Amino acid sequence: MDLRQFYLDNVSEQEYYYNFYELVNMINGTEEEIEEMIWGIRAPYYYNFLLDDTEDIIEKFKKLCLPENENHTPLQSCWFYIILFYLKQKEYIIKEFPRLIQKPPLDSFDFVNKEVRNRLIAEGKVKDGINEHAERRKFINNLTFEQKSTFIMLDEEIEQKFRKISTRDASFQEMAKSEKLREINNLIENMLCKPNEKYVKLDYEKVCCEYINDEIVKGYRKKMQCFRHSNEKAIAERENYTEEQKNFLIDFGIIILKSIHSLLKEK
């Protein structure tokens, strides 16, 4: 996954993480190339911030927080914030610093050095700088990352359908919330609106116990249209939804998809 591109694709101007947009948007190369770019010697070019999975992402973050890396270069600062943004989108918290992912300091040094040192001093693990670096390394390497288990699991067949319609071949759990809502709407359309055929009507009562019907599905799709478009009206409309509302709409959309998938298999 390209974490820099994930940030650029999903950050909103209204949220706290937009404070780091200029930094992230500026970073386009290796350390030496970034220095040359800053001084106008080299023109910027695109650079991938690639990591394979969440385990690698967390390990990268821990390395950034080690005492020998506390004075971040612009490139390291970029990594610091795009990793935290990704973890926020995936509903993670750091048990020892539960507010960090939601609202990191504007200067990464304030966490990597000051907050970590103050925590260890308060716990009596660091005094007069004795063994400070060793204690900080130990503390950072043992940070606990936890994910809120608030989402409804997908069937493998539905997960494969998401990958098929995704323009970047992304798994559902790799997507940000707004992207999930867009792709849920796209997949409902893909399953119910067949080319050269009428809209498929299903007997939802068979599996949904009257909680979902054709009108509810149509109403959900209509409300979620704002996540499929990029005009000013659509952007303003989707920014009215809170994070809690998005979580509910994602879960409800998955329930709709699982119901459609089950009924289509019967036909």
CSV table of C-alpha atoms in Angstrom, one decimal:
chain,number,residue,atom,x,y,z
A,1,MET,CA,0.0,0.0,0.0
A,2,ASP,CA,1.2,3.5,-0.9
A,3,LEU,CA,0.5,5.4,2.4
A,4,ARG,CA,1.3,8.8,1.0
A,5,GLN,CA,-1.2,8.4,-1.8
A,6,PHE,CA,-3.7,6.9,0.7
A,7,TYR,CA,-3.4,10.2,2.7
A,8,LEU,CA,-3.7,12.4,-0.3
A,9,ASP,CA,-6.7,10.5,-1.6
A,10,ASN,CA,-8.6,10.5,1.7
A,11,VAL,CA,-7.7,13.5,3.8
A,12,SER,CA,-10.4,16.2,4.1
A,13,GLU,CA,-9.7,19.9,4.4
A,14,GLN,CA,-12.0,20.0,7.5
A,15,GLU,CA,-10.2,17.5,9.6
A,16,TYR,CA,-7.2,17.9,11.9
A,17,TYR,CA,-4.8,15.8,9.7
A,18,TYR,CA,-5.1,18.4,6.9
A,19,ASN,CA,-2.5,20.3,9.0
A,20,PHE,CA,0.1,18.0,7.4
A,21,TYR,CA,-1.1,18.3,3.8
A,22,GLU,CA,1.7,20.7,2.7
A,23,LEU,CA,4.4,18.5,4.2
A,24,VAL,CA,3.0,15.3,2.7
A,25,ASN,CA,2.3,16.8,-0.7
A,26,MET,CA,5.8,18.3,-0.9
A,27,ILE,CA,7.6,15.0,-0.2
A,28,ASN,CA,8.6,13.4,-3.5
A,29,GLY,CA,11.9,11.6,-3.2
A,30,THR,CA,14.8,10.2,-1.1
A,31,GLU,CA,16.4,12.3,1.6
A,32,GLU,CA,19.1,13.7,-0.8
A,33,GLU,CA,16.6,14.3,-3.6
A,34,ILE,CA,14.2,16.1,-1.2
A,35,GLU,CA,17.1,18.4,-0.1
A,36,GLU,CA,17.8,19.2,-3.7
A,37,MET,CA,14.1,19.8,-4.4
A,38,ILE,CA,13.8,22.2,-1.4
A,39,TRP,CA,16.8,24.2,-2.7
A,40,GLY,CA,15.4,24.2,-6.3
A,41,ILE,CA,18.2,22.0,-7.7
A,42,ARG,CA,15.9,19.1,-8.6
A,43,ALA,CA,12.3,19.1,-9.9
A,44,PRO,CA,9.9,17.0,-7.8
A,45,TYR,CA,8.8,13.6,-9.0
A,46,TYR,CA,6.4,10.9,-7.6
A,47,TYR,CA,7.7,8.6,-4.9
A,48,ASN,CA,5.9,5.6,-3.5
A,49,PHE,CA,5.6,5.2,0.3
A,50,LEU,CA,5.0,1.5,0.0
A,51,LEU,CA,4.5,-1.0,2.9
A,52,ASP,CA,3.0,-4.5,2.6
A,53,ASP,CA,0.6,-4.8,5.5
A,54,THR,CA,-0.5,-3.3,8.9
A,55,GLU,CA,2.2,-5.3,10.7
A,56,ASP,CA,4.9,-3.6,8.6
A,57,ILE,CA,3.2,-0.2,9.1
A,58,ILE,CA,3.3,-0.5,12.9
A,59,GLU,CA,7.0,-1.7,12.8
A,60,LYS,CA,7.9,1.3,10.6
A,61,PHE,CA,6.2,3.6,13.1
A,62,LYS,CA,8.0,2.2,16.0
A,63,LYS,CA,11.4,2.7,14.3
A,64,LEU,CA,10.5,6.3,13.7
A,65,CYS,CA,9.9,6.7,17.4
A,66,LEU,CA,13.2,5.2,18.6
A,67,PRO,CA,15.5,7.7,20.4
A,68,GLU,CA,18.2,7.6,17.6
A,69,ASN,CA,15.5,8.8,15.1
A,70,GLU,CA,13.9,11.5,17.2
A,71,ASN,CA,15.1,14.5,15.1
A,72,HIS,CA,12.9,13.8,12.1
A,73,THR,CA,13.8,14.9,8.6
A,74,PRO,CA,10.9,16.1,6.5
A,75,LEU,CA,10.8,12.6,5.0
A,76,GLN,CA,10.6,10.9,8.4
A,77,SER,CA,7.9,13.4,9.5
A,78,CYS,CA,5.9,12.6,6.5
A,79,TRP,CA,6.1,8.9,7.3
A,80,PHE,CA,5.1,9.6,10.9
A,81,TYR,CA,1.9,11.4,10.0
A,82,ILE,CA,0.7,9.3,7.0
A,83,ILE,CA,1.1,6.2,9.2
A,84,LEU,CA,-0.9,7.7,12.0
A,85,PHE,CA,-3.5,8.9,9.4
A,86,TYR,CA,-3.8,5.3,8.1
A,87,LEU,CA,-4.2,3.9,11.6
A,88,LYS,CA,-6.9,6.4,12.4
A,89,GLN,CA,-8.8,5.4,9.2
A,90,LYS,CA,-8.5,1.8,10.3
A,91,GLU,CA,-9.9,2.5,13.8
A,92,TYR,CA,-6.7,1.8,15.7
A,93,ILE,CA,-5.6,3.2,19.0
A,94,ILE,CA,-2.3,3.0,20.9
A,95,LYS,CA,-3.1,1.8,24.3
A,96,GLU,CA,-0.4,3.7,26.1
A,97,PHE,CA,-1.3,7.0,24.2
A,98,PRO,CA,-5.0,6.6,23.3
A,99,ARG,CA,-5.3,10.2,21.9
A,100,LEU,CA,-2.2,10.2,19.7
A,101,ILE,CA,-3.7,8.7,16.6
A,102,GLN,CA,-6.7,11.0,16.8
A,103,LYS,CA,-4.7,14.2,17.2
A,104,PRO,CA,-0.9,13.9,17.0
A,105,PRO,CA,1.3,17.0,17.8
A,106,LEU,CA,2.1,19.4,15.0
A,107,ASP,CA,5.8,18.6,15.6
A,108,SER,CA,6.6,14.9,15.7
A,109,PHE,CA,9.5,15.6,18.1
A,110,ASP,CA,7.0,16.5,20.8
A,111,PHE,CA,5.8,12.9,20.9
A,112,VAL,CA,8.9,11.0,20.0
A,113,ASN,CA,11.0,12.8,22.6
A,114,LYS,CA,9.0,14.9,25.0
A,115,GLU,CA,5.8,12.7,25.6
A,116,VAL,CA,7.7,9.4,25.7
A,117,ARG,CA,10.4,10.8,28.0
A,118,ASN,CA,7.8,12.4,30.3
A,119,ARG,CA,5.9,9.2,30.5
A,120,LEU,CA,9.0,7.2,31.5
A,121,ILE,CA,10.0,9.9,34.0
A,122,ALA,CA,6.5,9.8,35.6
A,123,GLU,CA,6.7,6.0,35.9
A,124,GLY,CA,10.2,6.2,37.5
A,125,LYS,CA,11.9,4.4,34.7
A,126,VAL,CA,14.1,7.3,33.7
A,127,LYS,CA,16.1,9.5,36.1
A,128,ASP,CA,18.9,11.9,35.4
A,129,GLY,CA,19.2,10.5,31.9
A,130,ILE,CA,20.6,7.2,33.1
A,131,ASN,CA,19.8,4.3,30.7
A,132,GLU,CA,17.3,6.7,29.1
A,133,HIS,CA,17.8,5.5,25.5
A,134,ALA,CA,17.6,1.8,26.5
A,135,GLU,CA,14.3,2.4,28.4
A,136,ARG,CA,12.8,4.4,25.5
A,137,ARG,CA,13.7,1.7,23.0
A,138,LYS,CA,12.1,-0.9,25.3
A,139,PHE,CA,9.0,1.2,25.8
A,140,ILE,CA,8.5,2.0,22.1
A,141,ASN,CA,9.0,-1.6,21.0
A,142,ASN,CA,6.3,-2.7,23.4
A,143,LEU,CA,3.6,-0.2,22.4
A,144,THR,CA,0.2,-1.8,22.1
A,145,PHE,CA,-1.8,-1.2,18.9
A,146,GLU,CA,-5.4,-2.2,19.1
A,147,GLN,CA,-8.2,-2.1,16.5
A,148,LYS,CA,-11.8,-1.4,17.4
A,149,SER,CA,-13.8,-4.4,16.2
A,150,THR,CA,-16.8,-2.4,15.1
A,151,PHE,CA,-17.2,-3.7,11.6
A,152,ILE,CA,-19.2,-6.6,10.2
A,153,MET,CA,-17.1,-9.3,8.5
A,154,LEU,CA,-17.4,-9.9,4.8
A,155,ASP,CA,-17.9,-13.2,3.0
A,156,GLU,CA,-14.9,-14.1,0.9
A,157,GLU,CA,-17.0,-14.0,-2.3
A,158,ILE,CA,-18.1,-10.4,-1.5
A,159,GLU,CA,-14.5,-9.4,-0.7
A,160,GLN,CA,-13.5,-10.7,-4.2
A,161,LYS,CA,-16.3,-8.6,-5.8
A,162,PHE,CA,-15.0,-5.5,-4.1
A,163,ARG,CA,-11.5,-6.2,-5.5
A,164,LYS,CA,-13.0,-6.7,-8.9
A,165,ILE,CA,-14.7,-3.3,-9.0
A,166,SER,CA,-12.0,-1.4,-7.2
A,167,THR,CA,-10.0,0.8,-9.6
A,168,ARG,CA,-6.9,0.0,-7.6
A,169,ASP,CA,-7.5,-3.6,-6.8
A,170,ALA,CA,-7.9,-2.8,-3.1
A,171,SER,CA,-9.3,-5.1,-0.4
A,172,PHE,CA,-12.3,-3.7,1.4
A,173,GLN,CA,-10.4,-3.3,4.7
A,174,GLU,CA,-7.7,-1.3,2.9
A,175,MET,CA,-10.2,1.4,2.0
A,176,ALA,CA,-10.9,4.6,3.9
A,177,LYS,CA,-14.5,5.1,5.1
A,178,SER,CA,-15.6,7.3,2.3
A,179,GLU,CA,-14.1,4.9,-0.2
A,180,LYS,CA,-15.9,2.0,1.4
A,181,LEU,CA,-19.2,3.8,1.1
A,182,ARG,CA,-18.5,4.6,-2.5
A,183,GLU,CA,-17.6,1.0,-3.3
A,184,ILE,CA,-20.6,-0.4,-1.4
A,185,ASN,CA,-22.8,1.7,-3.6
A,186,ASN,CA,-21.0,0.7,-6.7
A,187,LEU,CA,-21.2,-3.0,-5.8
A,188,ILE,CA,-24.9,-2.8,-5.1
A,189,GLU,CA,-25.4,-1.3,-8.5
A,190,ASN,CA,-23.1,-3.9,-10.1
A,191,MET,CA,-25.2,-6.7,-8.5
A,192,LEU,CA,-28.7,-5.3,-9.2
A,193,CYS,CA,-28.4,-3.2,-12.4
A,194,LYS,CA,-27.3,-5.6,-15.1
A,195,PRO,CA,-26.5,-4.3,-18.6
A,196,ASN,CA,-29.5,-4.3,-21.0
A,197,GLU,CA,-31.7,-5.7,-18.2
A,198,LYS,CA,-34.2,-4.1,-15.9
A,199,TYR,CA,-33.3,-3.4,-12.2
A,200,VAL,CA,-33.3,-6.7,-10.4
A,201,LYS,CA,-36.0,-6.9,-7.7
A,202,LEU,CA,-35.5,-9.4,-4.9
A,203,ASP,CA,-37.7,-10.9,-2.3
A,204,TYR,CA,-35.8,-9.5,0.7
A,205,GLU,CA,-38.3,-10.9,3.2
A,206,LYS,CA,-36.8,-14.3,2.7
A,207,VAL,CA,-33.6,-13.4,4.6
A,208,CYS,CA,-34.2,-9.9,6.1
A,209,CYS,CA,-37.4,-10.5,8.2
A,210,GLU,CA,-39.0,-7.3,6.9
A,211,TYR,CA,-36.1,-5.1,8.0
A,212,ILE,CA,-34.9,-4.5,4.5
A,213,ASN,CA,-36.9,-4.1,1.3
A,214,ASP,CA,-36.5,-2.8,-2.2
A,215,GLU,CA,-37.4,0.8,-1.2
A,216,ILE,CA,-34.9,0.8,1.7
A,217,VAL,CA,-32.1,-0.4,-0.7
A,218,LYS,CA,-33.0,2.3,-3.2
A,219,GLY,CA,-33.1,4.9,-0.5
A,220,TYR,CA,-29.7,3.8,0.8
A,221,ARG,CA,-28.2,4.1,-2.7
A,222,LYS,CA,-29.7,7.5,-3.2
A,223,LYS,CA,-28.2,8.8,0.1
A,224,MET,CA,-24.8,7.4,-0.7
A,225,GLN,CA,-24.5,8.9,-4.1
A,226,CYS,CA,-22.6,11.8,-2.6
A,227,PHE,CA,-19.7,9.5,-2.0
A,228,ARG,CA,-19.5,8.6,-5.7
A,229,HIS,CA,-19.1,12.2,-7.0
A,230,SER,CA,-16.5,15.0,-6.5
A,231,ASN,CA,-18.5,18.1,-7.2
A,232,GLU,CA,-18.8,20.8,-4.5
A,233,LYS,CA,-22.4,19.8,-3.6
A,234,ALA,CA,-21.4,16.1,-3.1
A,235,ILE,CA,-18.3,17.0,-1.1
A,236,ALA,CA,-20.4,19.3,1.2
A,237,GLU,CA,-23.1,16.6,1.6
A,238,ARG,CA,-20.7,13.8,2.6
A,239,GLU,CA,-18.8,16.0,5.0
A,240,ASN,CA,-22.1,16.4,7.0
A,241,TYR,CA,-21.8,12.7,8.1
A,242,THR,CA,-20.0,12.1,11.4
A,243,GLU,CA,-17.5,9.2,11.8
A,244,GLU,CA,-20.1,7.3,13.9
A,245,GLN,CA,-22.7,7.7,11.1
A,246,LYS,CA,-20.2,6.5,8.5
A,247,ASN,CA,-19.5,3.5,10.6
A,248,PHE,CA,-23.2,2.7,10.8
A,249,LEU,CA,-23.7,3.2,7.1
A,250,ILE,CA,-20.8,1.0,6.2
A,251,ASP,CA,-22.2,-1.8,8.4
A,252,PHE,CA,-25.7,-1.4,7.1
A,253,GLY,CA,-24.4,-1.4,3.5
A,254,ILE,CA,-22.6,-4.7,4.2
A,255,ILE,CA,-25.8,-6.2,5.6
A,256,ILE,CA,-27.6,-5.1,2.4
A,257,LEU,CA,-24.8,-6.6,0.2
A,258,LYS,CA,-24.8,-9.9,2.1
A,259,SER,CA,-28.6,-10.1,1.7
A,260,ILE,CA,-28.4,-9.4,-2.0
A,261,HIS,CA,-25.6,-11.9,-2.5
A,262,SER,CA,-27.5,-14.6,-0.7
A,263,LEU,CA,-30.7,-14.0,-2.7
A,264,LEU,CA,-28.9,-13.9,-6.0
A,265,LYS,CA,-27.3,-17.2,-5.2
A,266,GLU,CA,-30.7,-18.7,-4.8
A,267,LYS,CA,-32.0,-17.5,-8.2
